[in-house]
CSV table of C-alpha atoms in Angstrom, one decimal:
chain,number,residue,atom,x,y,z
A,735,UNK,CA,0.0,0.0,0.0
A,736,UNK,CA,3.0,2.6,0.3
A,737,UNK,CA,4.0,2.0,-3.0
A,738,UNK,CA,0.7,3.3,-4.4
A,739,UNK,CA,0.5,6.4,-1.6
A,740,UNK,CA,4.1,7.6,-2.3
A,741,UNK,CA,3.3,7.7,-6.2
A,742,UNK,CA,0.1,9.7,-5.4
A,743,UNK,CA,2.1,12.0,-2.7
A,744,UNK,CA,4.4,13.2,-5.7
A,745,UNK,CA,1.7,14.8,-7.2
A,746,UNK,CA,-1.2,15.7,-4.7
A,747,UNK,CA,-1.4,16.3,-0.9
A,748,UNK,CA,-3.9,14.1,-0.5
A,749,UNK,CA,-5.8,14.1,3.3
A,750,UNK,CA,-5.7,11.5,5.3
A,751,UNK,CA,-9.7,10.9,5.5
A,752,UNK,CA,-9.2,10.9,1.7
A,753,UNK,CA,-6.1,8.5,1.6
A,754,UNK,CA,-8.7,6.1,4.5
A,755,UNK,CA,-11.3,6.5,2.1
A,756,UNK,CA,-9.4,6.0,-1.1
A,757,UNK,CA,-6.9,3.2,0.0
A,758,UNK,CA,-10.0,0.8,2.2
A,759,UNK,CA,-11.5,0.6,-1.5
A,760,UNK,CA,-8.0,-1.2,-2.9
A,761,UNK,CA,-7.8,-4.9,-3.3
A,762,UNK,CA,-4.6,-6.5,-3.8
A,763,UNK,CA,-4.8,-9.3,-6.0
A,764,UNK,CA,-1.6,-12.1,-6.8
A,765,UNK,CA,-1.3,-12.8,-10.4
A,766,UNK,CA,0.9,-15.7,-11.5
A,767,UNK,CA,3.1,-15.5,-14.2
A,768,UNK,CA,1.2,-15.8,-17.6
A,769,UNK,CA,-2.2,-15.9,-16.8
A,770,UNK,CA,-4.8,-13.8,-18.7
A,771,UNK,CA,-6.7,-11.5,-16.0
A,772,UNK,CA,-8.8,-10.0,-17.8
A,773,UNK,CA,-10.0,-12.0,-21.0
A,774,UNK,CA,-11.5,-10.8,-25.1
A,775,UNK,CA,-14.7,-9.1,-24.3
A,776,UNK,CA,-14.8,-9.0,-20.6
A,777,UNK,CA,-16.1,-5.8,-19.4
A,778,UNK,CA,-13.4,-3.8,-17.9
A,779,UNK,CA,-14.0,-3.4,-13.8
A,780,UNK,CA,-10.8,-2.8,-12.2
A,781,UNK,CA,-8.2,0.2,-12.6
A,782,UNK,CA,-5.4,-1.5,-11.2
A,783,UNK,CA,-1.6,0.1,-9.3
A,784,UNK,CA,1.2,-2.3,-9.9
A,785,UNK,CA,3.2,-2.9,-7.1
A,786,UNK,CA,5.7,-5.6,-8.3
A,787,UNK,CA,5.7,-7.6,-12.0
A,788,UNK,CA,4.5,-6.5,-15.8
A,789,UNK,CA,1.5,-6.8,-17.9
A,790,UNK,CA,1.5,-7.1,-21.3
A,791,UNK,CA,-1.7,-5.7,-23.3
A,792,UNK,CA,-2.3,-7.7,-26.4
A,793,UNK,CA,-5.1,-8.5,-29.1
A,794,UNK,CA,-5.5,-12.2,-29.3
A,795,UNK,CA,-5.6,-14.0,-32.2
A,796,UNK,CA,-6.0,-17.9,-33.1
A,797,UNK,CA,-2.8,-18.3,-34.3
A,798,UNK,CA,-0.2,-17.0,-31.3
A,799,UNK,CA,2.2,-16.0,-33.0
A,800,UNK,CA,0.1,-13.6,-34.9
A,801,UNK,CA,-1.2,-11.6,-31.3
A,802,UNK,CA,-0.8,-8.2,-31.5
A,803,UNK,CA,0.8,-6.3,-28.3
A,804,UNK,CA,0.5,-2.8,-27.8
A,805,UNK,CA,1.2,-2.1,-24.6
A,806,UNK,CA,3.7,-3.1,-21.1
A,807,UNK,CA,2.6,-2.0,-17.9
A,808,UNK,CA,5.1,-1.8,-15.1
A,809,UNK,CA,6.1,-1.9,-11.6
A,810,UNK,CA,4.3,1.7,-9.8
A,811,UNK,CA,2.5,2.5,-12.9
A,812,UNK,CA,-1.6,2.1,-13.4
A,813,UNK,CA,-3.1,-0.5,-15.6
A,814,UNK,CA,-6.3,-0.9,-17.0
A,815,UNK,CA,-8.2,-1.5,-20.7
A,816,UNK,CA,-8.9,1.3,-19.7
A,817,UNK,CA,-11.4,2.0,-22.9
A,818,UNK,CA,-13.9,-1.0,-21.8
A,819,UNK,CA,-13.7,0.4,-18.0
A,820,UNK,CA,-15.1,4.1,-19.0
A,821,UNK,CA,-17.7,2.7,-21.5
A,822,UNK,CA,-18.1,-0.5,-19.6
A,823,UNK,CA,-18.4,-2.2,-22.4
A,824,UNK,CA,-16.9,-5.6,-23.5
A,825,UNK,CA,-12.8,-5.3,-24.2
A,826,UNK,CA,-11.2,-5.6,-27.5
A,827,UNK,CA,-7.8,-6.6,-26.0
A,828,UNK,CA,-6.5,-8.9,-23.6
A,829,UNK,CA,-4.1,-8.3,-19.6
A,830,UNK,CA,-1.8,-11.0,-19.2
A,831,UNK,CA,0.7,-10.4,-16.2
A,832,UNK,CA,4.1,-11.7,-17.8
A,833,UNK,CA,5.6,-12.1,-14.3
A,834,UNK,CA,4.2,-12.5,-11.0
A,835,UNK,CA,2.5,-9.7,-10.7
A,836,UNK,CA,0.5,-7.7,-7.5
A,837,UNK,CA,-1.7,-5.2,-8.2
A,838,UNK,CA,-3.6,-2.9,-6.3
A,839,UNK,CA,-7.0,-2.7,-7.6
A,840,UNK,CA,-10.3,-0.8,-7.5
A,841,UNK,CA,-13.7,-1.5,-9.0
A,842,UNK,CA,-15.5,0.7,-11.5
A,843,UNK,CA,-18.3,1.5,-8.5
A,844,UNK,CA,-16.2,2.1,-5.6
A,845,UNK,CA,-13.8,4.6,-8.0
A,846,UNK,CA,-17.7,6.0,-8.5
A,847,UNK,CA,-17.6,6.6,-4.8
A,848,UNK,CA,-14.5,7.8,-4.2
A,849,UNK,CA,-14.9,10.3,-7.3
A,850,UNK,CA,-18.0,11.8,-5.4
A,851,UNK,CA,-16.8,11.3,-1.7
A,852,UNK,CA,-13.3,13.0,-2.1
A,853,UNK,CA,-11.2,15.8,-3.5
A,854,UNK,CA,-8.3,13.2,-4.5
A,855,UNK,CA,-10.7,10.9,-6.6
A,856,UNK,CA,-11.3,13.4,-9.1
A,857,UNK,CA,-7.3,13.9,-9.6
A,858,UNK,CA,-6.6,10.3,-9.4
A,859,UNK,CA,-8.7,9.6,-11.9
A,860,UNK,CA,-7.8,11.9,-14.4
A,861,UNK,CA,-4.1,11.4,-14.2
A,862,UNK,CA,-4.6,7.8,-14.8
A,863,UNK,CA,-6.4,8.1,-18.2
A,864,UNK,CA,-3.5,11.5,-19.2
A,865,UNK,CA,-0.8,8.2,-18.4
A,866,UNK,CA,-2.8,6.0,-20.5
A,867,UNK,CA,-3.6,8.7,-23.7
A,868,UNK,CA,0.3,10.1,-23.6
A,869,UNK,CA,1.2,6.3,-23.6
A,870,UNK,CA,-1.1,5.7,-26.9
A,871,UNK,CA,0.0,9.1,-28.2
A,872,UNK,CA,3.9,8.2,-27.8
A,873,UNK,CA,3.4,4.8,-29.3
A,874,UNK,CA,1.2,6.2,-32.6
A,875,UNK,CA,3.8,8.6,-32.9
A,876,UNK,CA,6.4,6.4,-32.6
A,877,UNK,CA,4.9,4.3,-35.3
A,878,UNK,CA,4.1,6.7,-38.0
A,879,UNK,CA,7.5,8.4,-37.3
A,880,UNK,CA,10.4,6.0,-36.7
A,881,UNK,CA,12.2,3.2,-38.1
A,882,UNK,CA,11.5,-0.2,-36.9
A,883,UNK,CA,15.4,-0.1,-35.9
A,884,UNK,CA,15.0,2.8,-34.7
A,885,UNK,CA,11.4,2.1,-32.3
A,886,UNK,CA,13.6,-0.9,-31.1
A,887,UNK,CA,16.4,1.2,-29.6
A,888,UNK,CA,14.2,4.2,-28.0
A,889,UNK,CA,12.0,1.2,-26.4
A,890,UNK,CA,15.4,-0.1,-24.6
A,891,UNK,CA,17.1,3.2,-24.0
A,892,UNK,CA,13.5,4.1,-22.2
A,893,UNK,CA,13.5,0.7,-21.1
A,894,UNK,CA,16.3,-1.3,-20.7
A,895,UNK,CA,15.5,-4.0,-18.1
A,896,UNK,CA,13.1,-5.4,-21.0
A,897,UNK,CA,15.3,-7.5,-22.2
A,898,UNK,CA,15.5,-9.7,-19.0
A,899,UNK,CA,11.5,-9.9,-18.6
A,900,UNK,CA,9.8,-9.5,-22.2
A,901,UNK,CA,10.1,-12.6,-24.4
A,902,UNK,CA,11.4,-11.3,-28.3
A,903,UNK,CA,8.4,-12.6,-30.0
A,904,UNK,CA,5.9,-9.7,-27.5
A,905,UNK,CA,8.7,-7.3,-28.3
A,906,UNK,CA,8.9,-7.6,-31.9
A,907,UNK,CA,4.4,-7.2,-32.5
A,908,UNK,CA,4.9,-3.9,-30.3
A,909,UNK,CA,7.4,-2.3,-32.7
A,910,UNK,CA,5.7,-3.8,-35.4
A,911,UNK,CA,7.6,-6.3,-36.9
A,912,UNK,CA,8.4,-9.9,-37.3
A,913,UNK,CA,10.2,-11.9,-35.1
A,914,UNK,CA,12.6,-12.6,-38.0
A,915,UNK,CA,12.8,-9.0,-38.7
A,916,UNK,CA,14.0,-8.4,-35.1
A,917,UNK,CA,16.3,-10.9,-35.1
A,918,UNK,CA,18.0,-9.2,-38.0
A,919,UNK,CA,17.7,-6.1,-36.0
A,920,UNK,CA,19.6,-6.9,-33.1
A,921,UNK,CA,22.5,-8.6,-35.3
A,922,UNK,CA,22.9,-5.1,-37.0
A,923,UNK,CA,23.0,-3.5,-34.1
């Protein structure tokens, strides 16, 4: 639970009937390593605070090897299909904790409550979906804009411990290319 209160201290004060309020709505859930939390066309009920492990966000397809990842969520950093919670509507994408992962979570009613019960709700909420949009933005940008070489190296100059926890095949559909293609890559390189 600290983890989660010293990420929101950086950028609030946040009162401590607020914090009572906020933090006795949390759940922490264990996720083992590979398992699909939250499943094609489940409806979205959880923002969730990583406190140790990553997620991978990924469209599933019948064929493995042709799923699509978009997205890694990490260690102190909020997670959510985020689209499917707001709308609460069935998800287009799948959560799969790569690791062991613990999350922090909270359910699309009690975030309801704590938006109308407290000043921090309102901020909590709103810096969670500017994480997710700048995250989307970066990553369109990144696509339009860069090489495949060249969305490989700013991925591991941003991120460099990926190497030791993201299998090739997840990193390769979120620059957007093959698995052979990366594997050329990373001999040029």
């Amino acid at each position: 639970m600290h983890q989660i209160k010293a990420y929101i201290d950086q950028i609030a004060t946040i009162s401590n009937a607020d914090w009572e309020f906020f933090s006795s709505r949390l759940q922490r859930r264990e996720i083992p390593k590979k398992t699909v939390f939250l499943k094609l066309n489940d409806i979205e009920n959880h923002i969730s605070f990583i406190e140790s492990g990553v997620v991978r966000l990924f469209i599933p397809k019948e064929n493995s090897e042709k799923e699509i990842t978009f997205g890694f969520s990490f260690k102190d950093q909020f997670v959510s299909a985020y689209d499917s919670f707001l709308t609460q509507t069935p998800s287009a994408y799948q959560l799969q904790a790569l690791t062991k992962t613990t999350i922090l979570s909270i359910t699309y009613q009690d975030l309801q409550d704590v938006y109308k019960t407290t000043q921090i709700g309102n901020l909590i909420g709103r810096l969670t979906a500017e994480r997710l949009f700048l995250l989307k933005s970066k990553r369109e940008q990144y696509l339009l804009n860069l090489t495949a070489e060249e969305r490989y190296l700013k991925l591991f100059k941003e991120r460099p411990e990926l190497l030791k926890v993201i299998p090739l095949k997840y990193i390769s559909s979120y620059i957007g290319v093959t698995a052979q293609a990366l594997s050329r890559i990373r001999k040029r390189i």
